[in-house]
PDB file of C-alpha atoms in Angstrom:
ATOM      1  CA  GLN A   1       0.000   0.000   0.000  1.00 86.00           C
ATOM      2  CA  GLU A   2       2.824   2.397   0.799  1.00 93.00           C
ATOM      3  CA  LEU A   3       4.210   2.090  -2.723  1.00 95.00           C
ATOM      4  CA  LEU A   4       0.825   2.900  -4.243  1.00 96.00           C
ATOM      5  CA  GLN A   5       0.472   5.911  -1.953  1.00 96.00           C
ATOM      6  CA  HIS A   6       3.743   7.263  -3.367  1.00 96.00           C
ATOM      7  CA  VAL A   7       2.768   6.548  -6.982  1.00 96.00           C
ATOM      8  CA  ASP A   8      -0.590   8.241  -6.353  1.00 96.00           C
ATOM      9  CA  ARG A   9       1.010  11.490  -5.213  1.00 96.00           C
ATOM     10  CA  ILE A  10       4.296  11.769  -7.164  1.00 97.00           C
ATOM     11  CA  ASP A  11       4.045  12.972 -10.763  1.00 95.00           C
ATOM     12  CA  GLY A  12       5.795  10.540 -13.129  1.00 94.00           C
ATOM     13  CA  ALA A  13       6.162   7.774 -10.531  1.00 96.00           C
ATOM     14  CA  ILE A  14       5.952   4.119 -11.526  1.00 94.00           C
ATOM     15  CA  GLY A  15       5.384   1.145  -9.254  1.00 93.00           C
ATOM     16  CA  TYR A  16       4.488  -2.517  -9.144  1.00 89.00           C
ATOM     17  CA  ALA A  17       1.522  -3.901  -7.176  1.00 90.00           C
ATOM     18  CA  GLU A  18      -1.524  -6.154  -7.416  1.00 87.00           C
ATOM     19  CA  LEU A  19      -4.100  -4.864  -9.875  1.00 84.00           C
ATOM     20  CA  GLY A  20      -6.950  -4.901  -7.367  1.00 84.00           C
ATOM     21  CA  ALA A  21      -4.978  -2.867  -4.826  1.00 88.00           C
ATOM     22  CA  SER A  22      -4.392  -0.050  -7.304  1.00 88.00           C
ATOM     23  CA  ARG A  23      -8.100   0.753  -7.593  1.00 86.00           C
ATOM     24  CA  ALA A  24      -8.087   2.485  -4.198  1.00 90.00           C
ATOM     25  CA  TYR A  25      -5.838   5.249  -5.553  1.00 94.00           C
ATOM     26  CA  PRO A  26      -7.546   7.738  -7.894  1.00 92.00           C
ATOM     27  CA  ARG A  27      -4.444   8.870  -9.800  1.00 94.00           C
ATOM     28  CA  VAL A  28      -2.845   5.428 -10.245  1.00 95.00           C
ATOM     29  CA  ARG A  29      -3.411   3.966 -13.708  1.00 92.00           C
ATOM     30  CA  PRO A  30      -2.505   0.440 -14.816  1.00 91.00           C
ATOM     31  CA  MET A  31      -0.044   0.334 -17.709  1.00 92.00           C
ATOM     32  CA  SER A  32      -0.937  -1.353 -20.983  1.00 94.00           C
ATOM     33  CA  ILE A  33       1.604  -3.600 -22.688  1.00 94.00           C
ATOM     34  CA  ASP A  34       1.303  -4.031 -26.470  1.00 94.00           C
ATOM     35  CA  ASP A  35      -2.058  -2.197 -26.289  1.00 96.00           C
ATOM     36  CA  GLN A  36      -3.422  -4.756 -23.812  1.00 96.00           C
ATOM     37  CA  ILE A  37      -4.817  -3.570 -20.485  1.00 93.00           C
ATOM     38  CA  PRO A  38      -3.953  -5.587 -17.384  1.00 91.00           C
ATOM     39  CA  ASP A  39      -7.048  -7.530 -16.386  1.00 88.00           C
ATOM     40  CA  VAL A  40      -7.832 -11.108 -15.430  1.00 87.00           C
ATOM     41  CA  GLY A  41      -9.035 -12.051 -18.914  1.00 89.00           C
ATOM     42  CA  ASN A  42      -5.992 -10.647 -20.705  1.00 91.00           C
ATOM     43  CA  VAL A  43      -3.554 -12.292 -18.287  1.00 87.00           C
ATOM     44  CA  THR A  44      -5.184 -15.740 -18.395  1.00 86.00           C
ATOM     45  CA  SER A  45      -5.435 -15.617 -22.203  1.00 88.00           C
ATOM     46  CA  GLY A  46      -1.772 -14.614 -22.489  1.00 86.00           C
ATOM     47  CA  SER A  47      -2.614 -11.272 -24.165  1.00 90.00           C
ATOM     48  CA  TYR A  48      -1.166  -9.208 -21.299  1.00 90.00           C
ATOM     49  CA  ARG A  49       2.389 -10.533 -21.219  1.00 86.00           C
ATOM     50  CA  PHE A  50       3.425  -9.735 -17.656  1.00 86.00           C
ATOM     51  CA  CYS A  51       2.578 -11.323 -14.339  1.00 82.00           C
ATOM     52  CA  ALA A  52       4.309 -12.468 -11.176  1.00 82.00           C
ATOM     53  CA  ARG A  53       3.804 -15.662  -9.233  1.00 81.00           C
ATOM     54  CA  GLU A  54       3.573 -15.581  -5.441  1.00 82.00           C
ATOM     55  CA  TYR A  55       5.325 -18.248  -3.373  1.00 84.00           C
ATOM     56  CA  ALA A  56       4.702 -19.518   0.149  1.00 85.00           C
ATOM     57  CA  TYR A  57       7.637 -19.804   2.555  1.00 87.00           C
ATOM     58  CA  THR A  58       8.042 -21.423   5.930  1.00 84.00           C
ATOM     59  CA  TYR A  59      10.668 -21.375   8.637  1.00 82.00           C
ATOM     60  CA  GLN A  60      13.086 -24.312   8.227  1.00 81.00           C
ATOM     61  CA  GLU A  61      11.134 -27.550   7.573  1.00 83.00           C
ATOM     62  CA  GLN A  62       8.065 -28.010   5.385  1.00 82.00           C
ATOM     63  CA  PRO A  63       5.017 -28.111   7.706  1.00 84.00           C
ATOM     64  CA  GLN A  64       3.734 -31.602   8.465  1.00 87.00           C
ATOM     65  CA  ASP A  65       0.195 -32.684   7.606  1.00 86.00           C
ATOM     66  CA  GLY A  66      -2.244 -31.372  10.176  1.00 86.00           C
ATOM     67  CA  ALA A  67      -0.074 -28.383  11.102  1.00 89.00           C
ATOM     68  CA  LEU A  68      -1.778 -25.015  10.739  1.00 92.00           C
ATOM     69  CA  ALA A  69       0.637 -23.908   8.000  1.00 89.00           C
ATOM     70  CA  ALA A  70       0.043 -27.124   6.039  1.00 90.00           C
ATOM     71  CA  GLU A  71      -3.714 -26.708   6.349  1.00 93.00           C
ATOM     72  CA  PHE A  72      -3.453 -23.142   5.059  1.00 91.00           C
ATOM     73  CA  LEU A  73      -1.456 -24.289   2.024  1.00 89.00           C
ATOM     74  CA  ASN A  74      -4.058 -27.001   1.376  1.00 91.00           C
ATOM     75  CA  TYR A  75      -6.823 -24.402   1.667  1.00 93.00           C
ATOM     76  CA  LEU A  76      -5.190 -22.254  -1.023  1.00 90.00           C
ATOM     77  CA  ARG A  77      -5.868 -25.093  -3.476  1.00 89.00           C
ATOM     78  CA  THR A  78      -9.629 -25.176  -2.806  1.00 95.00           C
ATOM     79  CA  ASP A  79     -12.380 -23.732  -4.973  1.00 95.00           C
ATOM     80  CA  ASN A  80     -13.355 -21.404  -2.116  1.00 96.00           C
ATOM     81  CA  ALA A  81      -9.853 -19.902  -1.928  1.00 95.00           C
ATOM     82  CA  ARG A  82      -9.702 -19.564  -5.709  1.00 92.00           C
ATOM     83  CA  SER A  83     -12.985 -17.664  -5.748  1.00 93.00           C
ATOM     84  CA  ILE A  84     -11.643 -15.266  -3.092  1.00 93.00           C
ATOM     85  CA  LEU A  85      -8.493 -14.710  -5.155  1.00 90.00           C
ATOM     86  CA  ARG A  86     -10.559 -13.999  -8.269  1.00 87.00           C
ATOM     87  CA  ARG A  87     -12.834 -11.603  -6.340  1.00 88.00           C
ATOM     88  CA  ASP A  88      -9.732  -9.544  -5.506  1.00 86.00           C
ATOM     89  CA  ASP A  89      -8.443  -9.654  -9.119  1.00 85.00           C
ATOM     90  CA  LEU A  90      -5.784 -12.223  -8.273  1.00 87.00           C
ATOM     91  CA  ILE A  91      -5.417 -15.275 -10.470  1.00 87.00           C
ATOM     92  CA  PRO A  92      -4.727 -18.793  -9.168  1.00 87.00           C
ATOM     93  CA  SER A  93      -1.356 -19.933 -10.533  1.00 81.00           C
ATOM     94  CA  SER A  94      -2.923 -22.917 -12.278  1.00 80.00           C
ATOM     95  CA  GLU A  95      -4.872 -20.503 -14.515  1.00 82.00           C
ATOM     96  CA  VAL A  96      -1.896 -18.454 -15.733  1.00 78.00           C
ATOM     97  CA  PRO A  97      -0.032 -19.578 -18.872  1.00 74.00           C
ATOM     98  CA  GLU A  98       3.209 -21.246 -17.754  1.00 75.00           C
ATOM     99  CA  SER A  99       5.175 -19.294 -20.367  1.00 76.00           C
ATOM    100  CA  LEU A 100       4.339 -16.013 -18.585  1.00 72.00           C
ATOM    101  CA  CYS A 101       5.230 -16.884 -15.019  1.00 69.00           C
ATOM    102  CA  GLY A 102       7.262 -20.068 -15.285  1.00 57.00           C
TER     103      GLY A 102
END
């Protein structure tokens, strides 16, 4: 959020953030690439040729089954979690062309 606050108030600034988060800032505009606007449809079709994959990290060992961290990672793979991601203009990794974010 801090980055978007700066981009919103500094003329000529450029930044990098989730598409959905940028909507809260009236002067922040998403940048088109090859005349394609950044939206869920253009990213999943491969028309908007930029995206970033998020990764989950844990301290030292991978969490064992039943551990809270393991349950959270399992939850991220559910239809419910995917619908929440989509609601916030985030795209589940399985729906992004591998060539864009591989």
